[in-house]
Coordinates of C-alpha atoms in Angstrom, one line a residue:
Chain X
M1 CA -40.3 -193.4 -151.9
S2 CA -38.9 -190.7 -151.7
F3 CA -37.2 -191.3 -155.3
W4 CA -39.9 -192.1 -156.9
I5 CA -42.0 -189.1 -155.6
E6 CA -39.3 -186.6 -156.9
Q7 CA -37.9 -188.4 -160.2
T8 CA -42.5 -189.1 -161.5
F9 CA -42.3 -185.5 -161.2
A10 CA -39.2 -184.3 -162.9
G11 CA -40.7 -186.8 -165.7
L12 CA -43.6 -185.5 -165.5
S13 CA -42.2 -181.7 -165.8
Y14 CA -40.2 -182.8 -168.4
G15 CA -43.1 -184.7 -169.8
G16 CA -44.9 -180.6 -170.2
L17 CA -42.1 -179.0 -171.6
L18 CA -42.3 -181.8 -174.2
F19 CA -45.7 -182.1 -174.9
L20 CA -45.3 -177.6 -176.6
L21 CA -42.0 -178.8 -178.2
A22 CA -43.6 -181.8 -180.3
S23 CA -47.7 -180.4 -180.0
G24 CA -47.0 -178.7 -182.8
L25 CA -45.2 -180.5 -184.5
S26 CA -48.3 -183.4 -184.5
L27 CA -50.5 -179.9 -185.4
I28 CA -47.7 -179.0 -189.1
F29 CA -47.8 -182.8 -189.7
G30 CA -51.6 -183.2 -188.6
V31 CA -52.9 -180.0 -191.1
M32 CA -49.9 -180.2 -194.0
R33 CA -47.9 -183.4 -193.2
I34 CA -45.3 -182.0 -193.5
I35 CA -42.4 -183.3 -190.8
N36 CA -41.1 -180.8 -189.7
M37 CA -36.6 -181.5 -189.4
A38 CA -36.0 -177.6 -187.9
H39 CA -38.5 -178.1 -184.8
G40 CA -35.3 -178.5 -182.6
S41 CA -34.1 -175.2 -184.7
Y42 CA -36.8 -173.9 -183.1
F43 CA -36.5 -174.9 -179.7
I44 CA -32.4 -173.5 -179.7
L45 CA -33.3 -169.7 -181.6
G46 CA -35.8 -169.1 -178.9
A47 CA -34.1 -170.1 -175.5
Y48 CA -31.5 -168.3 -177.7
I49 CA -33.4 -165.7 -178.1
G50 CA -34.6 -165.6 -174.3
V51 CA -31.9 -164.9 -173.0
T52 CA -29.9 -161.6 -174.9
V53 CA -33.9 -160.7 -174.5
V54 CA -33.7 -161.2 -170.6
E55 CA -30.2 -159.3 -171.1
V56 CA -30.8 -156.4 -172.6
T57 CA -34.3 -155.6 -171.5
G58 CA -34.0 -157.8 -167.5
S59 CA -37.5 -158.6 -168.7
W60 CA -38.5 -162.3 -168.7
L61 CA -41.5 -162.3 -169.2
L62 CA -40.9 -160.4 -172.9
A63 CA -38.5 -162.6 -173.4
L64 CA -41.3 -164.8 -173.8
L65 CA -43.4 -162.9 -175.9
L66 CA -40.9 -161.6 -177.9
A67 CA -38.6 -165.2 -178.8
S68 CA -41.7 -167.4 -179.7
L69 CA -42.7 -164.4 -181.5
A70 CA -39.7 -164.4 -183.3
V71 CA -39.6 -168.2 -184.0
A72 CA -43.4 -168.2 -185.3
I73 CA -42.6 -164.9 -188.0
L74 CA -39.4 -167.1 -188.8
G75 CA -42.0 -170.6 -189.1
I76 CA -44.3 -168.2 -190.9
F77 CA -41.4 -167.1 -193.6
M78 CA -39.7 -170.9 -193.8
H79 CA -43.7 -171.9 -194.5
R80 CA -44.7 -169.5 -196.9
F81 CA -41.6 -169.4 -199.4
F82 CA -40.6 -172.5 -198.9
L83 CA -42.3 -175.5 -198.4
R84 CA -45.8 -173.8 -200.4
V85 CA -44.0 -174.5 -203.1
L86 CA -43.6 -178.0 -203.0
G87 CA -46.9 -178.8 -203.0
H88 CA -49.3 -181.4 -202.0
G89 CA -49.2 -184.8 -201.4
V90 CA -47.2 -188.0 -200.6
A91 CA -44.8 -186.8 -204.0
A92 CA -43.7 -183.8 -201.8
E93 CA -42.7 -185.0 -198.5
L94 CA -39.3 -186.5 -198.6
P95 CA -38.6 -182.7 -200.8
Q96 CA -39.8 -181.0 -197.5
V97 CA -37.8 -182.8 -194.9
M98 CA -34.9 -181.9 -196.9
I99 CA -35.5 -178.9 -197.0
T100 CA -36.0 -178.9 -193.3
V101 CA -32.9 -180.2 -193.0
G102 CA -31.4 -177.2 -194.7
F103 CA -32.8 -175.1 -192.7
L104 CA -31.2 -176.7 -190.0
F105 CA -28.1 -175.7 -190.9
I106 CA -28.5 -172.5 -191.3
I107 CA -30.0 -172.4 -187.8
Q108 CA -27.7 -174.0 -186.2
Q109 CA -24.3 -171.9 -187.5
A110 CA -26.7 -168.6 -187.5
S111 CA -27.4 -169.6 -183.6
I112 CA -22.7 -170.6 -182.9
D113 CA -22.5 -166.9 -185.0
I114 CA -24.5 -165.4 -182.9
W115 CA -24.8 -166.8 -179.7
G116 CA -20.6 -168.6 -179.4
G117 CA -20.7 -171.6 -179.0
D118 CA -20.8 -171.8 -174.9
P119 CA -23.7 -173.6 -173.0
M120 CA -26.4 -170.5 -171.6
I121 CA -29.1 -170.1 -169.3
V122 CA -31.8 -168.8 -170.3
K123 CA -32.4 -166.3 -166.1
V124 CA -35.3 -167.6 -164.3
P125 CA -37.4 -164.6 -162.6
S126 CA -36.8 -165.4 -159.0
Y127 CA -39.9 -166.0 -158.2
L128 CA -40.2 -168.9 -160.1
D129 CA -36.5 -170.5 -159.0
W130 CA -37.0 -171.4 -155.9
S131 CA -38.1 -175.1 -154.5
M132 CA -41.8 -175.7 -152.4
E133 CA -40.5 -178.3 -149.6
I134 CA -44.0 -181.3 -149.1
G135 CA -43.3 -184.0 -146.2
G136 CA -39.7 -183.6 -147.2
I137 CA -39.6 -184.2 -150.6
F138 CA -38.2 -180.3 -152.6
F139 CA -39.8 -179.0 -155.7
P140 CA -38.3 -177.1 -157.7
V141 CA -41.1 -174.1 -158.8
Y142 CA -39.6 -174.1 -162.1
R143 CA -41.0 -177.7 -162.8
I144 CA -44.6 -176.5 -161.5
F145 CA -44.5 -174.4 -163.2
M146 CA -43.3 -175.9 -166.7
L147 CA -46.1 -178.5 -165.8
V148 CA -48.7 -176.2 -165.3
V149 CA -47.9 -174.2 -168.9
A150 CA -48.0 -177.4 -170.6
C151 CA -51.3 -178.4 -169.1
V152 CA -53.0 -174.6 -170.0
M153 CA -51.8 -174.8 -173.3
A154 CA -53.2 -177.7 -173.9
V155 CA -56.5 -176.8 -173.0
T156 CA -56.8 -173.8 -174.5
L157 CA -55.6 -175.8 -177.6
W158 CA -57.5 -178.1 -177.0
L159 CA -60.3 -176.2 -176.9
G160 CA -59.2 -173.9 -180.2
L161 CA -59.4 -176.9 -182.1
E162 CA -62.9 -178.2 -180.7
K163 CA -64.9 -175.0 -179.7
T164 CA -64.5 -172.4 -182.3
R165 CA -64.3 -172.6 -186.1
A166 CA -60.9 -171.9 -186.3
G167 CA -60.5 -175.0 -184.9
A168 CA -63.2 -177.7 -187.6
M169 CA -61.6 -175.9 -190.0
V170 CA -58.3 -177.5 -188.9
R171 CA -60.3 -180.6 -187.5
A172 CA -61.7 -180.4 -191.6
S173 CA -58.5 -179.8 -192.8
V174 CA -57.1 -183.2 -191.0
D175 CA -59.2 -185.8 -191.4
D176 CA -59.5 -184.5 -195.6
S177 CA -57.4 -181.2 -196.7
E178 CA -58.7 -181.8 -199.9
M179 CA -62.5 -181.8 -199.4
T180 CA -61.9 -178.8 -197.6
R181 CA -60.2 -177.3 -199.8
G182 CA -63.0 -177.4 -201.7
L183 CA -66.0 -176.6 -199.4
G184 CA -64.0 -173.2 -200.0
I185 CA -61.4 -173.1 -197.4
N186 CA -58.4 -171.3 -197.4
T187 CA -56.4 -174.0 -196.7
E188 CA -53.4 -172.5 -197.4
R189 CA -53.6 -169.5 -194.5
L190 CA -55.3 -172.2 -192.4
S191 CA -51.2 -173.9 -193.0
M192 CA -49.5 -170.2 -192.6
A193 CA -51.5 -169.5 -189.1
I194 CA -51.1 -173.8 -188.1
F195 CA -46.8 -173.8 -189.1
G196 CA -47.0 -170.7 -187.3
L197 CA -48.3 -172.0 -184.3
G198 CA -46.6 -174.7 -184.2
A199 CA -43.3 -172.4 -185.3
F200 CA -44.6 -171.0 -181.7
L201 CA -45.3 -173.5 -180.0
A202 CA -41.7 -174.6 -180.1
G203 CA -40.3 -171.1 -179.2
L204 CA -42.4 -171.5 -175.9
G205 CA -41.0 -174.5 -175.5
G206 CA -37.2 -173.0 -175.8
V207 CA -37.2 -170.3 -173.7
I208 CA -38.8 -172.1 -171.1
G209 CA -37.2 -175.6 -171.5
G210 CA -33.2 -172.8 -172.3
G211 CA -34.2 -171.8 -168.7
F212 CA -34.2 -175.3 -167.3
I213 CA -31.5 -177.5 -169.7
G214 CA -30.2 -174.1 -170.9
V215 CA -28.5 -174.4 -175.1
Y216 CA -26.1 -174.9 -176.0
P217 CA -25.0 -176.7 -180.3
G218 CA -26.0 -179.0 -181.0
L219 CA -29.4 -179.7 -179.0
D220 CA -31.6 -179.1 -181.8
F221 CA -30.5 -182.7 -182.8
Q222 CA -31.4 -184.1 -179.5
I223 CA -34.1 -182.5 -179.0
L224 CA -35.1 -183.3 -182.0
P225 CA -35.5 -187.7 -181.7
L226 CA -37.3 -187.1 -178.4
A227 CA -40.0 -184.6 -180.0
F228 CA -40.0 -188.0 -183.3
A229 CA -41.2 -191.0 -180.1
V230 CA -43.4 -188.1 -179.1
V231 CA -45.5 -188.5 -182.2
I232 CA -45.0 -191.8 -182.6
I233 CA -45.7 -193.5 -180.0
G234 CA -49.2 -190.9 -179.5
G235 CA -49.5 -190.6 -183.6
L236 CA -49.0 -187.9 -185.2
G237 CA -51.9 -185.5 -185.5
T238 CA -53.5 -186.1 -182.5
L239 CA -53.0 -183.2 -179.4
R240 CA -54.4 -186.3 -177.0
G241 CA -51.5 -188.2 -178.6
A242 CA -49.1 -185.5 -178.4
A243 CA -50.2 -185.3 -174.7
L244 CA -50.1 -188.8 -174.0
G245 CA -46.9 -189.6 -175.7
S246 CA -45.0 -186.7 -174.0
L247 CA -45.8 -188.1 -171.3
I248 CA -44.9 -191.0 -171.6
V249 CA -41.1 -189.4 -173.2
G250 CA -41.1 -186.9 -170.3
L251 CA -41.3 -190.2 -167.6
M252 CA -39.1 -192.8 -168.9
D253 CA -36.0 -190.6 -170.3
T254 CA -35.7 -189.4 -166.6
F255 CA -36.1 -192.8 -165.1
G256 CA -33.9 -194.2 -167.9
K257 CA -31.1 -191.4 -166.4
A258 CA -31.5 -192.0 -163.2
L259 CA -31.8 -195.6 -163.4
F260 CA -29.2 -197.1 -165.9
P261 CA -27.8 -194.0 -166.8
E262 CA -25.7 -196.3 -168.8
L263 CA -28.3 -196.8 -172.0
S264 CA -30.0 -194.8 -171.0
Y265 CA -31.6 -193.3 -174.9
F266 CA -32.4 -197.1 -174.9
T267 CA -35.0 -196.5 -172.8
L268 CA -36.9 -195.0 -175.0
F269 CA -37.2 -198.1 -178.0
A270 CA -39.0 -199.3 -175.3
P271 CA -42.2 -197.9 -175.6
M272 CA -41.4 -197.2 -179.6
A273 CA -40.9 -200.6 -180.6
I274 CA -44.2 -202.0 -178.4
V275 CA -46.7 -199.5 -180.1
L276 CA -45.6 -199.8 -183.0
A277 CA -45.9 -203.8 -183.1
I278 CA -48.8 -203.1 -181.7
K279 CA -50.4 -199.9 -183.9
P280 CA -47.6 -198.9 -186.2
T281 CA -49.7 -194.8 -186.6
G282 CA -49.2 -194.6 -183.0
L283 CA -51.9 -195.0 -180.5
F284 CA -54.1 -191.7 -182.2
G285 CA -53.3 -192.3 -184.9
R286 CA -54.3 -192.8 -188.2
A287 CA -54.0 -194.2 -190.8
Chain K
M1 CA -28.4 -193.7 -216.0
F2 CA -26.7 -196.7 -214.3
S3 CA -29.0 -199.3 -215.6
G4 CA -27.9 -202.6 -217.3
R5 CA -26.8 -200.6 -220.6
P6 CA -23.3 -201.8 -221.6
R7 CA -21.9 -197.7 -223.0
A8 CA -23.0 -196.7 -219.1
V9 CA -21.0 -199.3 -217.9
F10 CA -18.2 -198.8 -219.2
T11 CA -18.1 -194.6 -218.5
V12 CA -17.9 -196.2 -215.2
L13 CA -15.4 -198.1 -215.1
L14 CA -13.4 -195.3 -217.2
V15 CA -13.7 -193.1 -214.6
L16 CA -12.3 -195.8 -212.4
V17 CA -9.9 -197.1 -214.0
V18 CA -8.2 -193.9 -214.7
L19 CA -9.0 -192.8 -211.2
A20 CA -6.4 -195.8 -210.6
A21 CA -3.7 -194.3 -212.4
V22 CA -4.0 -190.4 -211.1
T23 CA -4.5 -190.2 -207.4
P24 CA -0.9 -191.9 -207.1
F25 CA 1.0 -188.5 -208.5
L26 CA -2.1 -186.8 -206.5
P27 CA -1.1 -184.9 -203.2
E28 CA -2.3 -186.9 -200.3
Y29 CA -5.3 -184.5 -199.3
V30 CA -6.2 -185.4 -202.3
C31 CA -5.1 -188.7 -202.3
I32 CA -6.8 -188.4 -198.8
L33 CA -10.1 -186.3 -199.5
L34 CA -10.6 -189.8 -202.5
I35 CA -10.9 -192.1 -199.2
Q36 CA -13.2 -190.4 -197.5
A37 CA -15.3 -189.6 -201.0
L38 CA -15.5 -193.5 -201.6
I39 CA -15.8 -194.3 -198.0
F40 CA -19.5 -192.6 -197.4
G41 CA -19.9 -193.5 -201.4
I42 CA -20.7 -196.9 -199.8
L43 CA -22.7 -195.4 -197.7
A44 CA -24.5 -193.4 -199.9
M45 CA -25.0 -196.3 -202.4
G46 CA -26.4 -198.7 -200.2
L47 CA -28.9 -195.9 -199.0
D48 CA -29.3 -195.7 -202.7
L49 CA -30.3 -198.9 -202.2
L50 CA -33.5 -198.2 -199.8
L51 CA -34.3 -194.3 -201.2
G52 CA -33.9 -194.8 -204.5
Y53 CA -35.1 -197.7 -205.1
T54 CA -37.2 -199.0 -202.9
G55 CA -38.6 -195.6 -202.2
L56 CA -38.1 -195.8 -198.0
P57 CA -36.5 -192.1 -197.6
S58 CA -34.0 -194.4 -193.3
L59 CA -32.8 -191.7 -192.0
G60 CA -30.9 -193.6 -189.9
Q61 CA -27.8 -195.0 -191.6
A62 CA -25.6 -194.0 -189.1
A63 CA -26.8 -196.5 -186.3
Y64 CA -25.0 -199.3 -189.4
F65 CA -22.1 -196.8 -190.0
G66 CA -21.1 -196.4 -186.1
V67 CA -22.5 -200.4 -185.5
G68 CA -19.2 -201.2 -188.0
A69 CA -17.1 -198.1 -187.0
Y70 CA -17.5 -199.1 -183.5
A71 CA -17.5 -203.4 -184.0
V72 CA -14.3 -202.4 -184.9
A73 CA -13.1 -200.2 -182.6
I74 CA -13.6 -202.4 -179.6
L75 CA -12.4 -206.2 -181.1
T76 CA -9.8 -204.9 -181.8
T77 CA -8.7 -203.2 -179.5
R78 CA -9.9 -204.8 -176.5
Y79 CA -10.1 -208.0 -177.6
E80 CA -7.2 -208.4 -181.2
F81 CA -9.3 -210.1 -183.1
G82 CA -7.3 -210.0 -186.9
F83 CA -8.7 -208.7 -189.8
F84 CA -10.9 -211.1 -191.2
P85 CA -12.3 -212.0 -188.4
T86 CA -12.8 -208.0 -187.7
V87 CA -14.6 -207.5 -190.3
V88 CA -16.6 -211.1 -190.6
L89 CA -17.8 -210.2 -187.5
A90 CA -18.4 -206.2 -187.7
I91 CA -20.0 -206.3 -190.9
L92 CA -22.5 -209.3 -189.4
L93 CA -23.8 -207.2 -186.7
S94 CA -24.5 -204.2 -188.8
A95 CA -26.6 -207.0 -190.5
A96 CA -28.0 -207.9 -187.2
V97 CA -28.9 -204.3 -185.9
A98 CA -30.7 -203.3 -188.8
A99 CA -32.5 -206.6 -189.4
I100 CA -34.3 -206.2 -185.5
F101 CA -34.7 -202.2 -186.5
G102 CA -36.2 -203.5 -190.0
L103 CA -39.1 -205.8 -188.3
I104 CA -40.1 -202.3 -186.6
A105 CA -39.2 -200.1 -188.8
I106 CA -40.6 -201.9 -192.3
R107 CA -44.2 -201.8 -189.9
A108 CA -44.5 -197.3 -190.4
K109 CA -45.2 -195.7 -193.6
G110 CA -43.8 -193.0 -195.1
V111 CA -42.5 -190.0 -192.7
Y112 CA -43.2 -192.3 -190.3
F113 CA -40.0 -193.8 -191.7
L114 CA -38.1 -191.3 -191.6
M115 CA -38.8 -190.6 -188.5
L116 CA -39.3 -194.5 -186.4
T117 CA -35.5 -194.4 -187.9
L118 CA -34.2 -191.9 -187.1
A119 CA -35.0 -192.3 -183.4
L120 CA -33.9 -195.9 -183.5
A121 CA -30.2 -194.2 -184.5
M122 CA -30.3 -192.2 -182.4
V123 CA -30.8 -195.2 -179.6
V124 CA -27.5 -196.9 -180.7
W125 CA -26.0 -193.5 -180.8
G126 CA -26.8 -193.0 -177.2
L127 CA -25.4 -195.8 -176.7
A128 CA -21.8 -195.2 -178.2
W129 CA -21.8 -191.7 -176.4
R130 CA -24.3 -192.7 -172.3
W131 CA -23.0 -197.1 -172.1
T132 CA -18.6 -195.8 -171.1
S133 CA -18.1 -198.7 -169.4
L134 CA -18.0 -200.6 -173.8
T135 CA -17.2 -197.6 -175.7
D136 CA -15.3 -194.7 -173.9
G137 CA -18.0 -192.3 -173.3
D138 CA -17.5 -188.8 -175.3
N139 CA -13.1 -190.0 -175.3
G140 CA -13.7 -192.6 -178.2
I141 CA -12.1 -194.9 -178.8
T142 CA -8.5 -195.0 -180.0
G143 CA -5.1 -196.0 -181.5
I144 CA -6.8 -198.6 -184.1
P145 CA -4.9 -200.6 -185.8
R146 CA -4.6 -200.6 -189.8
P147 CA -5.3 -204.5 -190.4
E148 CA -2.4 -205.8 -192.0
L149 CA -2.8 -207.3 -194.9
G150 CA 0.7 -208.4 -196.3
F151 CA 1.1 -205.1 -197.8
D152 CA 1.9 -201.3 -195.4
L153 CA -2.0 -199.5 -194.9
N154 CA -0.4 -197.2 -193.2
S155 CA 0.3 -195.3 -196.4
Y156 CA -2.4 -193.1 -198.0
I157 CA -2.3 -194.2 -201.5
N158 CA -1.9 -198.3 -200.4
L159 CA -5.0 -197.6 -198.0
F160 CA -6.7 -195.6 -201.8
Y161 CA -5.7 -198.6 -203.9
F162 CA -7.4 -201.2 -200.4
I163 CA -10.5 -198.4 -200.8
L164 CA -11.4 -198.2 -204.0
F165 CA -11.0 -202.5 -204.3
V166 CA -13.8 -202.3 -201.3
F167 CA -15.3 -199.6 -203.1
V168 CA -15.3 -201.6 -207.1
L169 CA -16.8 -204.5 -204.8
C170 CA -20.2 -203.3 -203.3
L171 CA -20.9 -200.3 -206.8
G172 CA -20.8 -204.3 -208.4
A173 CA -22.8 -206.2 -205.5
L174 CA -25.5 -203.2 -205.7
Y175 CA -24.7 -203.2 -209.9
V176 CA -26.3 -206.7 -209.2
L177 CA -29.1 -206.3 -206.5
V178 CA -30.5 -204.7 -208.7
N179 CA -31.1 -205.2 -211.9
S180 CA -31.5 -209.0 -210.6
P181 CA -35.3 -209.8 -210.3
F182 CA -35.6 -208.6 -207.3
G183 CA -34.3 -205.3 -207.9
R184 CA -36.7 -204.7 -210.7
T185 CA -39.4 -206.0 -207.6
L186 CA -38.1 -203.6 -205.7
V187 CA -39.0 -200.5 -207.7
G188 CA -42.3 -202.0 -208.7
I189 CA -42.9 -201.4 -205.0
R190 CA -42.0 -197.6 -205.4
E191 CA -44.2 -197.2 -208.0
R192 CA -46.9 -199.5 -207.2
E193 CA -46.5 -201.5 -203.8
E194 CA -50.3 -202.6 -203.4
R195 CA -50.0 -203.6 -207.0
M196 CA -46.9 -206.1 -206.4
Q197 CA -49.1 -207.4 -203.7
M198 CA -51.9 -208.3 -205.7
L199 CA -49.1 -209.7 -208.2
G200 CA -48.3 -212.0 -205.7
Y201 CA -44.9 -209.9 -204.5
N202 CA -44.3 -210.5 -200.5
V203 CA -43.9 -207.2 -200.7
W204 CA -42.7 -206.6 -196.9
L205 CA -40.4 -209.2 -197.1
H206 CA -38.4 -207.7 -200.4
K207 CA -38.8 -204.1 -198.0
Y208 CA -37.3 -205.6 -195.2
L209 CA -34.3 -207.5 -197.7
A210 CA -33.7 -204.0 -198.7
F211 CA -33.1 -202.4 -195.4
I212 CA -30.9 -205.1 -193.8
F213 CA -28.7 -205.5 -197.4
S214 CA -28.8 -200.7 -197.0
G215 CA -27.5 -201.7 -193.6
I216 CA -24.9 -204.0 -194.9
F217 CA -23.9 -200.8 -197.3
A218 CA -23.3 -198.8 -194.2
G219 CA -22.0 -201.3 -192.2
I220 CA -18.9 -201.9 -194.3
A221 CA -18.2 -198.0 -194.5
G222 CA -18.4 -197.6 -191.1
V223 CA -15.4 -200.5 -190.6
L224 CA -13.3 -199.0 -193.6
W225 CA -14.1 -195.5 -191.9
A226 CA -12.5 -196.7 -188.3
Y227 CA -10.0 -198.0 -190.5
Y228 CA -8.5 -195.3 -191.7
K229 CA -9.0 -193.3 -189.1
N230 CA -8.3 -195.2 -186.0
F231 CA -10.3 -193.6 -183.6
V232 CA -14.0 -193.2 -183.7
T233 CA -16.6 -191.1 -181.1
P234 CA -20.4 -190.7 -180.8
D235 CA -20.0 -188.3 -183.1
D236 CA -19.8 -190.2 -186.2
L237 CA -22.3 -191.8 -185.3
F238 CA -25.0 -188.3 -185.1
I239 CA -27.9 -187.7 -186.8
D240 CA -26.1 -185.4 -189.4
V241 CA -24.5 -188.9 -190.9
S242 CA -27.8 -190.1 -192.2
V243 CA -28.8 -186.6 -193.3
E244 CA -26.2 -185.7 -195.3
A245 CA -26.8 -189.5 -196.4
L246 CA -29.7 -188.9 -197.5
L247 CA -27.8 -185.9 -199.3
M248 CA -25.8 -187.4 -200.7
V249 CA -28.2 -189.4 -202.6
A250 CA -30.5 -186.3 -203.8
L251 CA -27.7 -184.1 -205.0
G252 CA -26.1 -187.1 -207.3
G253 CA -29.5 -188.5 -208.4
P254 CA -31.7 -191.4 -206.8
A255 CA -32.2 -194.7 -208.0
T256 CA -28.3 -194.2 -210.1
L257 CA -25.9 -195.8 -207.6
V258 CA -22.8 -194.0 -209.1
G259 CA -24.6 -191.0 -208.2
A260 CA -24.6 -191.6 -204.9
T261 CA -21.1 -191.1 -205.2
I262 CA -21.1 -187.6 -207.1
G263 CA -23.1 -186.4 -204.1
A264 CA -20.7 -187.9 -201.1
G265 CA -17.9 -187.0 -203.8
V266 CA -19.4 -183.2 -203.7
I267 CA -19.6 -182.7 -200.5
V268 CA -16.4 -184.5 -198.9
F269 CA -14.3 -182.0 -201.8
L270 CA -16.9 -179.2 -201.5
R271 CA -16.5 -179.5 -197.8
N272 CA -12.6 -179.3 -197.2
Y273 CA -11.8 -176.5 -199.8
V274 CA -14.5 -174.0 -198.2
S275 CA -14.0 -175.1 -194.7
I276 CA -9.9 -173.6 -195.6
Y277 CA -11.6 -170.2 -196.7
Y278 CA -14.1 -170.3 -194.9
S279 CA -15.7 -171.2 -191.6
G280 CA -19.7 -171.5 -191.9
W281 CA -19.8 -174.4 -193.9
P282 CA -23.3 -175.3 -192.1
Y283 CA -24.7 -172.3 -193.6
I284 CA -23.4 -173.4 -197.6
L285 CA -24.1 -177.3 -196.2
G286 CA -28.2 -175.4 -195.5
A287 CA -28.8 -173.9 -198.8
M288 CA -27.2 -177.2 -201.1
Y289 CA -30.3 -178.9 -199.2
I290 CA -32.3 -176.3 -200.2
F291 CA -30.9 -175.4 -204.3
T292 CA -30.6 -179.4 -204.3
I293 CA -34.5 -180.3 -203.8
L294 CA -35.3 -176.6 -205.4
Y295 CA -33.8 -176.3 -208.2
L296 CA -32.5 -180.3 -209.5
P297 CA -35.1 -183.0 -208.4
E298 CA -32.9 -185.4 -210.6
G299 CA -29.7 -184.7 -209.2
L300 CA -26.8 -184.0 -210.5
M301 CA -27.3 -187.5 -212.9
G302 CA -30.4 -185.7 -213.8
I303 CA -28.9 -182.9 -215.4
A304 CA -26.3 -185.2 -218.0
R305 CA -29.3 -187.1 -218.4
R306 CA -30.5 -183.8 -219.2
F307 CA -28.1 -183.3 -221.9
R308 CA -28.5 -186.7 -223.5
R309 CA -31.9 -186.5 -223.7
R310 CA -31.4 -183.2 -225.6
A311 CA -28.8 -184.5 -228.3
E312 CA -30.6 -187.7 -229.1
T313 CA -33.9 -185.5 -230.4
E314 CA -31.6 -183.5 -231.7
K315 CA -30.1 -186.8 -233.7
L316 CA -33.7 -187.7 -235.5
D317 CA -34.0 -184.4 -236.6
E318 CA -31.7 -184.8 -238.4

């Protein structure tokens, strides 16, 4: 019994981490129809910068803030100077993918040059680095924290999208970006803000994830398909989809690794195949 | 560029003949790079069928490449299969995996297709990495023997001719394919899917077959790769293989077939020569993606096309 509780908890908290990554990916796609292949790179960059900030200042909270902001700035830079010029629409999709792949390789090599090839870990403050015992089962507090951050972010994003004027503009832009432009809303500025926000979330996920799975060369490529699996299952451009997809992928991945270590990645295949067979745009996605 | 005009076919044949004639006089190092370029050329041309002609951006070609390579590795080292059964089984396996993945992927459109093919390919990578009882995991499988076909394939020049022969067969098959009514229908689907549907073409079946064919060529490339390298590791089917295949097609020029091979050649040679002098190859690779998209939307073949167009208009002016 304790195995199932422990693994479920591990899966849920891992899902929380994936939500930070995938919600940004999903938001960016929803507003701009850009698939950001460099999203995993934002994640590792957040983690690496987090490592350095903790080393230099000793403050983990500062690392959370600075690393996420730095990644957000990088995201805005990429969008402003490289992605915007490609325009909108289906014809721009593949070029946008290729440009972000280019950044993926550049960030990959830059992080090896700056931080070296050895695995690193973001040092977690001692008040989060212990385990809580409930009924004979140990729950790492850091994992509880990950889940809490994801929930807080999910609620904040949901409130922001549903209850604010900016959120209404974003939703309008997701539904029909041409019409939204026609109404006189500056979708360029909106796109920039959303790209920055998506990058911010990935950077935040990187610092938090860097305290738990660590960070090493190649992690960018490994985590990206998980984020993709989340949005394939949940549907692109929906917050609900990202949330549910994250939980499904988090649980499937964790149980897969625990129960069938040899076939662990295969356990992601099943839910994707089933969801797509029923609904090609994902559970909450719209065509 | 390679669309049924006899002059273009003649040029390509001439280049291949010159390549075959010159290679024995080149250093062995160059011969090895040519082998790699031809193998990746087959992979990239297979992707071009899907991306350039059908308009389906697959980011999962590494999966079928890897299935072909691992099938050769496992069948020859563990079960001591001969050359022909190994090759036939390996290609059939790649086709089977493509047929299964295609059923799922073809349902998705545009970027969904792209993400899905990437995620599916990652599943295959995960198997190669984790299914240690079958694949030996991270260590990979070593000691794959070169096939015995009556001439010594352990010499690189003989291996080069063997792979050039397979390459020409693949190029010929793809050339016939894209110029057949089937290939023309694929282009129609790329340009205007709804109209093709209305005209009564079975769009799904055409896409599905293109997907499987593309997987078969990736599988053939994987088979050759395993024989050439004598060992396979999970790295051989990691995402960067799929992603680089995409660059090869875009750099050479989509929907040109030979362009994909030129793209493959440029990347293979650049990577090896740059790496001698400079350790930051990924910077250059990354910059090539960005540069290609911003400045070479029609790829290298597009440059040649532009020159020819200019020459033709000048001739008209006279």
